[in-house]
Amino acid sequence: MSNIIIKNIQSLLQVNTDNSLVISGKKMDASPSLENAFVSIKNGVIDDFGSMENAPSTGFDSEIDATGKIVLPAWCDSHTHLVYAGDRSQEFEDRINGLSYEEIANRGGGILNSAKRMATASEEELYADAFQRLNEIMELGTGAVEIKSGYGLTVETEIKMLRVIAKLKQNHPITIKSTFLGAHAFPAKFKDNPDGYIDLVVNEMIPAIAKEGLAEYIDIFCEKGYFTVEHTHRVLAAGVAHGLIPKTHVNQFNSIGGIEASVKYDALSVDHLEVMDDQDYAFLENGKTIPTLLPSCSYFLSIPYGPAKEIMAKDIPVALATDFNPGSTPSGNMNFVVSTACIKMKMTPQEAITASTINGAYAMGLSNQLGSISKGKKANLIVTNKMNSKAFIPYYFGVNPVNKVILNGNLVVDHSK
Ligand code: NIG
Ligand code: FE
């Protein structure tokens, strides 16, 4: 671990002096920044930052010149399914030819297609593929990520997925949080016995996973054709009883009461929210639960975009994440998420950056260690390419704006070489 100073930073974003753990909707556009700044890194953490005239000149092993560049916290991607086997490119072509995501799922494709491939995949190949995906998103500036199970759908295979995530946590420089999503789809065997599958999730999967300490969070896909609000109550109650915190899939295609149920169990986040009823907003006001929007999923499936503006206008915070998975969002690119949030959801560049850093960190329970430029936080930083303003990140879309990535105080990506 070396001591690094980044100098001559054109603009240092997400400077946090009041230790906020989450930024509420109306303040998301006003995150303070410093011009002509420095950041110093010692022992893996942010040691100091400020304007260049106060920059220390000695005590560093290496120096990064960020003239004309922007420095910001590495992206915090709080919702992915990036451990998976095979791909679903055939379903992609089927959708182009007219089938919907729901129609594909109804004929045994979708999540069950991924589950079939997961069943026969070895832990070694799952690990190698996911490690490669983590490298890919690290090149794009991601420094922390949440990964879900949910393609196992049996006790054994859900545990296999979670063990892969545990091994990734140990070996990859990206900070990782893991979520148990046994209630992702009904396996064919339980098609006519949905309550039987919930029994399995509640009585066998959750206790086994909690005992091995394999997950921090509990998730469920609360949606017509998948899991009901009643199932959601059962699964979240069991998860909470075993020390898991809810983070749920709700309101992707229909508003059926998933937000209300999740908030009741003090969910850390409710994710998707492409379809919202008026009364859904009330459950999110003054709460601890952060709505998390997934614009690249809307883009890929051609479904509505989450109502970021409406949520922020009620002073509720918003987080943005990729939803990286083989079916609805085969992309872990947070830069694309930031662009799409600006272009399609009308978030300002600053709001989208806040949603993808400190608020994303909050949605993973990590905002005390990550997501802003604060002394003592983990040194997880992006140094961009040369650009005139932060608006270039979403504006100059489709290319990687990231020049360097520092994680845990180490330079792990350097595109200038
Ligand atoms: O977040 N909606 C449920 N789960 C995933 C999709 C998973 C899949 O299609 O494999 C999502 O979009
Ligand atoms: Fe998802």
CSV table of C-alpha atoms and ligand atoms in Angstrom, one decimal:
chain,number,residue,atom,x,y,z
A,1,MET,CA,0.0,0.0,0.0
A,2,SER,CA,1.5,3.3,-1.0
A,3,ASN,CA,0.9,6.9,0.0
A,4,ILE,CA,-0.4,8.8,-3.0
A,5,ILE,CA,-1.2,12.4,-3.6
A,6,ILE,CA,-3.5,13.5,-6.5
A,7,LYS,CA,-2.7,17.1,-7.5
A,8,ASN,CA,-4.0,19.9,-9.6
A,9,ILE,CA,-7.5,18.3,-9.7
A,10,GLN,CA,-9.7,20.5,-11.9
A,11,SER,CA,-12.8,19.6,-9.8
A,12,LEU,CA,-13.1,17.3,-6.8
A,13,LEU,CA,-16.6,16.1,-6.5
A,14,GLN,CA,-18.7,14.8,-3.5
A,15,VAL,CA,-16.7,16.6,-0.9
A,16,ASN,CA,-18.4,15.8,2.3
A,17,THR,CA,-17.6,17.7,5.4
A,18,ASP,CA,-20.7,17.0,7.5
A,19,ASN,CA,-20.6,13.2,7.3
A,20,SER,CA,-24.0,12.8,5.8
A,21,LEU,CA,-24.7,9.1,5.2
A,22,VAL,CA,-27.4,9.8,2.5
A,23,ILE,CA,-28.4,12.9,0.5
A,24,SER,CA,-32.1,13.6,0.3
A,25,GLY,CA,-33.9,14.4,-3.0
A,26,LYS,CA,-33.8,18.2,-2.9
A,27,LYS,CA,-30.2,18.3,-1.8
A,28,MET,CA,-28.9,15.9,-4.4
A,29,ASP,CA,-28.2,18.6,-6.9
A,30,ALA,CA,-26.1,20.6,-4.4
A,31,SER,CA,-23.2,18.4,-3.5
A,32,PRO,CA,-20.2,20.6,-2.8
A,33,SER,CA,-17.1,20.4,-4.9
A,34,LEU,CA,-13.6,21.9,-4.7
A,35,GLU,CA,-11.8,23.5,-7.7
A,36,ASN,CA,-8.0,23.2,-8.2
A,37,ALA,CA,-7.8,20.7,-5.4
A,38,PHE,CA,-5.6,17.9,-4.0
A,39,VAL,CA,-6.5,14.6,-2.3
A,40,SER,CA,-3.9,12.7,-0.3
A,41,ILE,CA,-4.1,9.0,0.5
A,42,LYS,CA,-2.3,7.2,3.3
A,43,ASN,CA,-2.8,3.6,4.5
A,44,GLY,CA,-5.6,3.0,2.1
A,45,VAL,CA,-7.8,5.9,3.3
A,46,ILE,CA,-8.4,9.5,2.4
A,47,ASP,CA,-5.9,11.3,4.7
A,48,ASP,CA,-6.6,14.9,3.6
A,49,PHE,CA,-8.0,17.0,0.8
A,50,GLY,CA,-8.3,20.7,0.0
A,51,SER,CA,-7.2,23.5,-2.3
A,52,MET,CA,-3.9,23.2,-4.1
A,53,GLU,CA,-2.3,26.0,-2.2
A,54,ASN,CA,-2.5,23.9,0.9
A,55,ALA,CA,-1.2,20.7,-0.7
A,56,PRO,CA,1.5,18.9,1.2
A,57,SER,CA,4.7,18.4,-0.8
A,58,THR,CA,6.5,15.5,0.9
A,59,GLY,CA,5.7,12.1,2.4
A,60,PHE,CA,4.3,10.4,-0.8
A,61,ASP,CA,5.5,7.5,-2.8
A,62,SER,CA,3.7,8.6,-5.9
A,63,GLU,CA,2.0,11.6,-7.3
A,64,ILE,CA,-0.8,11.7,-9.8
A,65,ASP,CA,-1.3,14.9,-11.9
A,66,ALA,CA,-5.0,15.5,-12.5
A,67,THR,CA,-4.7,18.7,-14.5
A,68,GLY,CA,-7.9,19.1,-16.5
A,69,LYS,CA,-9.4,16.1,-14.9
A,70,ILE,CA,-12.2,15.4,-12.4
A,71,VAL,CA,-11.8,13.2,-9.3
A,72,LEU,CA,-14.8,11.6,-7.6
A,73,PRO,CA,-15.7,8.6,-5.4
A,74,ALA,CA,-15.7,5.3,-7.3
A,75,TRP,CA,-19.2,4.2,-8.3
A,76,CYS,CA,-21.2,2.3,-5.7
A,77,ASP,CA,-23.4,-0.2,-7.6
A,78,SER,CA,-26.0,-1.4,-5.0
A,79,HIS,CA,-27.9,-3.9,-7.1
A,80,THR,CA,-26.5,-6.7,-9.3
A,81,HIS,CA,-26.9,-10.3,-10.1
A,82,LEU,CA,-23.4,-10.7,-11.6
A,83,VAL,CA,-22.7,-14.3,-10.6
A,84,TYR,CA,-24.5,-16.2,-13.3
A,85,ALA,CA,-23.9,-19.1,-15.8
A,86,GLY,CA,-24.2,-18.9,-19.5
A,87,ASP,CA,-26.0,-16.0,-21.2
A,88,ARG,CA,-29.5,-15.2,-22.5
A,89,SER,CA,-28.7,-13.7,-25.9
A,90,GLN,CA,-31.2,-16.0,-27.5
A,91,GLU,CA,-34.0,-14.4,-25.4
A,92,PHE,CA,-32.6,-11.0,-26.5
A,93,GLU,CA,-33.2,-11.9,-30.1
A,94,ASP,CA,-36.6,-13.3,-29.2
A,95,ARG,CA,-37.6,-10.0,-27.7
A,96,ILE,CA,-36.4,-8.2,-30.8
A,97,ASN,CA,-38.7,-10.4,-32.7
A,98,GLY,CA,-41.7,-9.5,-30.6
A,99,LEU,CA,-41.9,-11.5,-27.4
A,100,SER,CA,-42.0,-9.7,-24.1
A,101,TYR,CA,-39.8,-10.4,-21.0
A,102,GLU,CA,-42.9,-11.7,-19.3
A,103,GLU,CA,-43.9,-14.0,-22.2
A,104,ILE,CA,-40.4,-15.4,-22.3
A,105,ALA,CA,-40.5,-16.1,-18.6
A,106,ASN,CA,-44.0,-17.7,-18.9
A,107,ARG,CA,-42.7,-20.3,-21.3
A,108,GLY,CA,-39.8,-21.4,-19.0
A,109,GLY,CA,-37.2,-18.9,-20.1
A,110,GLY,CA,-36.0,-16.0,-18.1
A,111,ILE,CA,-34.8,-16.6,-14.6
A,112,LEU,CA,-35.5,-20.4,-14.9
A,113,ASN,CA,-33.3,-20.5,-17.9
A,114,SER,CA,-30.4,-19.1,-15.9
A,115,ALA,CA,-31.3,-21.4,-13.0
A,116,LYS,CA,-30.9,-24.4,-15.3
A,117,ARG,CA,-27.5,-23.3,-16.3
A,118,MET,CA,-26.6,-22.5,-12.7
A,119,ALA,CA,-27.5,-26.0,-11.5
A,120,THR,CA,-24.7,-27.6,-13.6
A,121,ALA,CA,-22.0,-24.9,-13.3
A,122,SER,CA,-19.1,-25.5,-11.0
A,123,GLU,CA,-18.1,-23.1,-8.3
A,124,GLU,CA,-14.7,-22.6,-10.0
A,125,GLU,CA,-16.2,-21.5,-13.4
A,126,LEU,CA,-18.8,-19.3,-11.7
A,127,TYR,CA,-16.0,-17.7,-9.7
A,128,ALA,CA,-13.7,-17.2,-12.7
A,129,ASP,CA,-16.5,-15.7,-14.8
A,130,ALA,CA,-17.7,-13.3,-12.0
A,131,PHE,CA,-14.1,-12.3,-11.2
A,132,GLN,CA,-13.7,-11.3,-14.9
A,133,ARG,CA,-17.0,-9.3,-14.7
A,134,LEU,CA,-15.7,-7.5,-11.6
A,135,ASN,CA,-12.5,-6.6,-13.4
A,136,GLU,CA,-14.7,-5.3,-16.2
A,137,ILE,CA,-16.8,-3.0,-14.0
A,138,MET,CA,-13.7,-1.9,-12.1
A,139,GLU,CA,-12.3,-0.6,-15.4
A,140,LEU,CA,-15.5,1.4,-15.7
A,141,GLY,CA,-15.0,3.0,-12.3
A,142,THR,CA,-17.0,0.8,-9.9
A,143,GLY,CA,-15.5,0.4,-6.4
A,144,ALA,CA,-18.3,-1.3,-4.5
A,145,VAL,CA,-21.0,-3.7,-5.6
A,146,GLU,CA,-23.9,-5.7,-4.2
A,147,ILE,CA,-24.3,-9.2,-5.6
A,148,LYS,CA,-27.4,-11.4,-5.3
A,149,SER,CA,-28.0,-15.1,-5.4
A,150,GLY,CA,-31.3,-16.1,-7.0
A,151,TYR,CA,-30.4,-18.4,-9.9
A,152,GLY,CA,-30.0,-21.4,-7.6
A,153,LEU,CA,-33.6,-21.9,-6.3
A,154,THR,CA,-32.5,-25.0,-4.4
A,155,VAL,CA,-30.8,-25.0,-0.9
A,156,GLU,CA,-27.7,-26.4,-2.4
A,157,THR,CA,-27.4,-24.2,-5.4
A,158,GLU,CA,-28.3,-21.0,-3.6
A,159,ILE,CA,-25.5,-21.8,-1.2
A,160,LYS,CA,-23.2,-22.5,-4.1
A,161,MET,CA,-23.8,-19.0,-5.5
A,162,LEU,CA,-23.4,-17.3,-2.1
A,163,ARG,CA,-20.1,-19.2,-1.5
A,164,VAL,CA,-18.8,-17.9,-4.8
A,165,ILE,CA,-19.8,-14.3,-3.7
A,166,ALA,CA,-18.0,-14.9,-0.4
A,167,LYS,CA,-14.8,-16.0,-2.2
A,168,LEU,CA,-15.0,-12.9,-4.5
A,169,LYS,CA,-15.3,-10.7,-1.4
A,170,GLN,CA,-12.0,-12.2,-0.1
A,171,ASN,CA,-10.1,-11.9,-3.3
A,172,HIS,CA,-11.3,-8.9,-5.3
A,173,PRO,CA,-10.4,-5.3,-4.5
A,174,ILE,CA,-14.0,-4.1,-5.1
A,175,THR,CA,-15.9,-4.0,-1.8
A,176,ILE,CA,-18.7,-6.5,-2.1
A,177,LYS,CA,-22.0,-7.0,-0.2
A,178,SER,CA,-24.1,-10.2,-0.7
A,179,THR,CA,-27.8,-10.7,-0.8
A,180,PHE,CA,-29.9,-13.9,-0.6
A,181,LEU,CA,-32.6,-13.9,-3.3
A,182,GLY,CA,-34.0,-17.4,-3.1
A,183,ALA,CA,-37.4,-15.9,-3.8
A,184,HIS,CA,-36.5,-14.8,-7.3
A,185,ALA,CA,-38.8,-17.2,-9.3
A,186,PHE,CA,-40.7,-20.4,-8.6
A,187,PRO,CA,-38.7,-23.5,-9.7
A,188,ALA,CA,-40.8,-25.7,-12.1
A,189,LYS,CA,-41.1,-28.3,-9.3
A,190,PHE,CA,-43.1,-25.9,-7.2
A,191,LYS,CA,-45.2,-24.4,-10.0
A,192,ASP,CA,-48.4,-25.7,-8.4
A,193,ASN,CA,-47.2,-25.4,-4.8
A,194,PRO,CA,-45.9,-21.9,-4.3
A,195,ASP,CA,-46.4,-22.0,-0.6
A,196,GLY,CA,-44.2,-25.1,-0.5
A,197,TYR,CA,-41.4,-23.2,-2.1
A,198,ILE,CA,-41.8,-20.3,0.4
A,199,ASP,CA,-41.6,-23.0,3.2
A,200,LEU,CA,-38.3,-24.2,1.7
A,201,VAL,CA,-37.0,-20.6,1.6
A,202,VAL,CA,-38.1,-19.8,5.1
A,203,ASN,CA,-37.4,-23.1,6.9
A,204,GLU,CA,-34.3,-24.3,5.2
A,205,MET,CA,-32.6,-21.8,3.0
A,206,ILE,CA,-32.6,-18.7,5.3
A,207,PRO,CA,-31.5,-20.6,8.4
A,208,ALA,CA,-28.7,-22.4,6.6
A,209,ILE,CA,-27.4,-19.2,4.9
A,210,ALA,CA,-27.6,-17.2,8.1
A,211,LYS,CA,-25.7,-19.9,10.0
A,212,GLU,CA,-22.8,-19.8,7.5
A,213,GLY,CA,-22.9,-16.0,7.5
A,214,LEU,CA,-23.3,-16.0,3.7
A,215,ALA,CA,-25.5,-13.0,3.2
A,216,GLU,CA,-26.1,-9.5,4.7
A,217,TYR,CA,-29.3,-8.9,2.9
A,218,ILE,CA,-32.6,-10.6,2.0
A,219,ASP,CA,-34.4,-10.0,-1.3
A,220,ILE,CA,-37.6,-11.1,-3.0
A,221,PHE,CA,-39.1,-10.4,-6.4
A,222,CYS,CA,-42.6,-9.1,-5.4
A,223,GLU,CA,-44.4,-9.1,-8.6
A,224,LYS,CA,-47.5,-10.5,-10.4
A,225,GLY,CA,-46.6,-13.9,-11.7
A,226,TYR,CA,-43.7,-14.2,-9.2
A,227,PHE,CA,-44.1,-13.6,-5.4
A,228,THR,CA,-47.1,-12.1,-3.7
A,229,VAL,CA,-47.2,-9.5,-1.0
A,230,GLU,CA,-48.1,-12.3,1.5
A,231,HIS,CA,-45.0,-14.2,0.4
A,232,THR,CA,-43.0,-11.1,0.8
A,233,HIS,CA,-44.2,-10.7,4.4
A,234,ARG,CA,-43.2,-14.3,5.2
A,235,VAL,CA,-39.8,-14.2,3.6
A,236,LEU,CA,-38.8,-10.8,5.0
A,237,ALA,CA,-40.0,-11.6,8.5
A,238,ALA,CA,-37.9,-14.8,8.4
A,239,GLY,CA,-34.9,-13.0,7.0
A,240,VAL,CA,-35.1,-10.3,9.6
A,241,ALA,CA,-35.5,-12.9,12.4
A,242,HIS,CA,-32.1,-14.3,11.1
A,243,GLY,CA,-30.4,-11.0,11.1
A,244,LEU,CA,-30.7,-10.2,7.3
A,245,ILE,CA,-31.8,-6.8,6.2
A,246,PRO,CA,-34.4,-6.5,3.4
A,247,LYS,CA,-33.5,-5.0,0.0
A,248,THR,CA,-36.3,-5.9,-2.4
A,249,HIS,CA,-37.4,-6.1,-6.1
A,250,VAL,CA,-40.7,-4.2,-6.2
A,251,ASN,CA,-42.9,-2.3,-8.7
A,252,GLN,CA,-41.0,-3.5,-11.8
A,253,PHE,CA,-44.1,-4.2,-13.9
A,254,ASN,CA,-47.0,-3.7,-11.5
A,255,SER,CA,-47.6,-1.9,-8.2
A,256,ILE,CA,-49.0,-4.6,-5.9
A,257,GLY,CA,-48.0,-3.4,-2.4
A,258,GLY,CA,-44.3,-4.5,-2.4
A,259,ILE,CA,-43.1,-1.1,-1.2
A,260,GLU,CA,-45.4,-1.0,1.8
A,261,ALA,CA,-44.5,-4.5,2.8
A,262,SER,CA,-40.7,-3.8,2.4
A,263,VAL,CA,-40.9,-0.6,4.4
A,264,LYS,CA,-42.7,-2.5,7.2
A,265,TYR,CA,-39.6,-4.6,7.6
A,266,ASP,CA,-37.3,-1.6,7.6
A,267,ALA,CA,-35.9,-2.4,4.1
A,268,LEU,CA,-32.6,-0.7,3.4
A,269,SER,CA,-33.7,-0.2,-0.2
A,270,VAL,CA,-36.6,-0.9,-2.6
A,271,ASP,CA,-35.4,-1.4,-6.1
A,272,HIS,CA,-36.9,-1.0,-9.7
A,273,LEU,CA,-40.0,1.2,-9.1
A,274,GLU,CA,-40.7,1.6,-12.8
A,275,VAL,CA,-44.4,1.5,-12.1
A,276,MET,CA,-45.6,3.6,-9.1
A,277,ASP,CA,-49.0,4.3,-7.7
A,278,ASP,CA,-49.6,7.6,-6.0
A,279,GLN,CA,-49.9,6.0,-2.6
A,280,ASP,CA,-46.5,4.2,-3.0
A,281,TYR,CA,-44.6,7.5,-2.4
A,282,ALA,CA,-46.1,8.0,1.0
A,283,PHE,CA,-44.3,4.9,2.4
A,284,LEU,CA,-41.0,6.3,1.4
A,285,GLU,CA,-41.4,9.7,2.9
A,286,ASN,CA,-39.4,10.3,6.1
A,287,GLY,CA,-38.2,6.6,6.1
A,288,LYS,CA,-34.9,4.9,6.1
A,289,THR,CA,-35.6,3.0,2.9
A,290,ILE,CA,-33.9,4.3,-0.2
A,291,PRO,CA,-35.6,3.9,-3.6
A,292,THR,CA,-33.1,2.5,-6.1
A,293,LEU,CA,-33.7,3.1,-9.8
A,294,LEU,CA,-32.2,0.9,-12.6
A,295,PRO,CA,-32.3,2.9,-15.8
A,296,SER,CA,-30.3,0.5,-17.9
A,297,CYS,CA,-32.9,-2.2,-17.2
A,298,SER,CA,-35.6,0.1,-18.5
A,299,TYR,CA,-33.4,0.8,-21.5
A,300,PHE,CA,-32.8,-2.9,-22.3
A,301,LEU,CA,-36.4,-4.1,-21.7
A,302,SER,CA,-38.0,-1.0,-23.2
A,303,ILE,CA,-40.1,-0.5,-20.0
A,304,PRO,CA,-40.9,2.8,-18.3
A,305,TYR,CA,-38.1,4.6,-16.4
A,306,GLY,CA,-38.3,5.1,-12.7
A,307,PRO,CA,-39.8,8.4,-11.6
A,308,ALA,CA,-36.6,10.0,-10.3
A,309,LYS,CA,-37.9,13.6,-10.5
A,310,GLU,CA,-41.1,12.8,-8.7
A,311,ILE,CA,-39.3,11.0,-5.9
A,312,MET,CA,-36.7,13.8,-5.5
A,313,ALA,CA,-39.4,16.5,-5.5
A,314,LYS,CA,-40.8,14.8,-2.4
A,315,ASP,CA,-37.3,15.1,-0.8
A,316,ILE,CA,-36.8,11.4,-0.8
A,317,PRO,CA,-33.3,10.3,-1.7
A,318,VAL,CA,-32.6,8.2,-4.9
A,319,ALA,CA,-29.9,5.7,-5.6
A,320,LEU,CA,-29.0,4.4,-9.0
A,321,ALA,CA,-27.6,1.0,-9.8
A,322,THR,CA,-27.0,-1.3,-12.9
A,323,ASP,CA,-29.0,-4.5,-12.1
A,324,PHE,CA,-26.2,-6.3,-14.0
A,325,ASN,CA,-27.8,-9.7,-14.9
A,326,PRO,CA,-28.0,-11.9,-18.0
A,327,GLY,CA,-31.7,-11.4,-18.7
A,328,SER,CA,-32.9,-7.8,-18.1
A,329,THR,CA,-29.6,-5.9,-18.0
A,330,PRO,CA,-26.5,-7.5,-19.4
A,331,SER,CA,-24.4,-4.5,-18.5
A,332,GLY,CA,-22.5,-3.4,-15.3
A,333,ASN,CA,-21.6,0.0,-16.7
A,334,MET,CA,-22.4,2.7,-14.1
A,335,ASN,CA,-21.3,5.4,-16.5
A,336,PHE,CA,-24.1,4.3,-18.8
A,337,VAL,CA,-26.5,4.3,-15.9
A,338,VAL,CA,-25.5,7.9,-15.0
A,339,SER,CA,-26.0,9.0,-18.7
A,340,THR,CA,-29.3,7.2,-19.0
A,341,ALA,CA,-30.6,8.7,-15.8
A,342,CYS,CA,-29.8,12.2,-17.1
A,343,ILE,CA,-31.1,11.6,-20.6
A,344,LYS,CA,-34.2,9.6,-19.9
A,345,MET,CA,-35.1,10.4,-16.3
A,346,LYS,CA,-34.1,14.1,-16.4
A,347,MET,CA,-31.8,13.9,-13.4
A,348,THR,CA,-29.1,16.5,-13.5
A,349,PRO,CA,-25.5,15.3,-13.9
A,350,GLN,CA,-24.9,16.2,-10.2
A,351,GLU,CA,-28.0,14.4,-9.0
A,352,ALA,CA,-27.1,11.2,-11.0
A,353,ILE,CA,-23.5,11.3,-9.5
A,354,THR,CA,-24.9,11.7,-6.0
A,355,ALA,CA,-27.3,8.8,-6.6
A,356,SER,CA,-24.4,6.6,-7.9
A,357,THR,CA,-21.9,7.4,-5.1
A,358,ILE,CA,-23.0,8.3,-1.5
A,359,ASN,CA,-26.6,7.2,-2.0
A,360,GLY,CA,-25.5,4.0,-3.7
A,361,ALA,CA,-23.2,3.4,-0.8
A,362,TYR,CA,-26.1,4.0,1.6
A,363,ALA,CA,-28.1,1.4,-0.3
A,364,MET,CA,-25.4,-1.1,0.6
A,365,GLY,CA,-24.9,0.0,4.2
A,366,LEU,CA,-21.5,1.3,3.3
A,367,SER,CA,-21.9,5.1,3.4
A,368,ASN,CA,-19.9,5.4,6.6
A,369,GLN,CA,-16.9,4.1,4.7
A,370,LEU,CA,-17.5,4.9,1.1
A,371,GLY,CA,-19.2,7.2,-1.4
A,372,SER,CA,-17.8,10.6,-0.6
A,373,ILE,CA,-14.5,12.5,-0.3
A,374,SER,CA,-14.2,12.5,3.5
A,375,LYS,CA,-11.2,12.1,5.7
A,376,GLY,CA,-10.9,8.6,7.0
A,377,LYS,CA,-13.1,7.0,4.3
A,378,LYS,CA,-11.7,4.3,2.2
A,379,ALA,CA,-9.7,5.7,-0.7
A,380,ASN,CA,-11.9,4.5,-3.6
A,381,LEU,CA,-11.6,7.1,-6.3
A,382,ILE,CA,-12.0,7.7,-10.0
A,383,VAL,CA,-9.7,10.1,-11.9
A,384,THR,CA,-11.5,10.9,-15.2
A,385,ASN,CA,-10.1,11.6,-18.6
A,386,LYS,CA,-9.6,15.3,-19.4
A,387,MET,CA,-13.0,16.9,-19.6
A,388,ASN,CA,-14.4,20.4,-19.3
A,389,SER,CA,-17.0,19.7,-16.7
A,390,LYS,CA,-18.7,16.9,-14.7
A,391,ALA,CA,-21.5,17.0,-17.3
A,392,PHE,CA,-19.2,15.3,-19.7
A,393,ILE,CA,-19.6,12.1,-17.8
A,394,PRO,CA,-23.2,11.7,-18.9
A,395,TYR,CA,-23.0,13.9,-22.0
A,396,TYR,CA,-20.1,12.3,-23.8
A,397,PHE,CA,-22.0,9.0,-23.5
A,398,GLY,CA,-21.0,5.5,-24.7
A,399,VAL,CA,-17.2,5.7,-24.0
A,400,ASN,CA,-15.4,5.1,-20.7
A,401,PRO,CA,-14.8,8.4,-19.0
A,402,VAL,CA,-12.5,6.8,-16.5
A,403,ASN,CA,-8.8,7.3,-16.7
A,404,LYS,CA,-7.7,5.8,-13.4
A,405,VAL,CA,-9.2,3.9,-10.5
A,406,ILE,CA,-7.9,3.8,-7.0
A,407,LEU,CA,-9.4,1.2,-4.7
A,408,ASN,CA,-8.4,0.8,-1.0
A,409,GLY,CA,-5.6,3.3,-1.7
A,410,ASN,CA,-4.1,1.2,-4.6
A,411,LEU,CA,-4.0,2.2,-8.2
A,412,VAL,CA,-5.8,-0.7,-9.8
A,413,VAL,CA,-6.7,0.8,-13.2
A,414,ASP,CA,-4.6,3.1,-15.3
A,415,HIS,CA,-5.7,3.8,-18.8
A,416,SER,CA,-3.0,6.3,-19.5
A,417,LYS,CA,-0.4,3.6,-19.7
B,1,NIG,O1,-33.9,-7.2,-11.5
B,1,NIG,N1,-36.7,-8.7,-11.8
B,1,NIG,C1,-36.1,-9.7,-11.3
B,1,NIG,N2,-34.8,-10.0,-11.4
B,1,NIG,C2,-33.9,-9.4,-12.3
B,1,NIG,C3,-33.9,-10.1,-13.6
B,1,NIG,C4,-33.3,-11.4,-13.5
B,1,NIG,C5,-33.2,-12.1,-14.8
B,1,NIG,O2,-34.0,-11.8,-15.8
B,1,NIG,O3,-32.4,-13.0,-14.9
B,1,NIG,C6,-34.1,-7.9,-12.5
B,1,NIG,O4,-34.5,-7.4,-13.5
B,2,FE,FE,-32.5,-7.2,-10.1
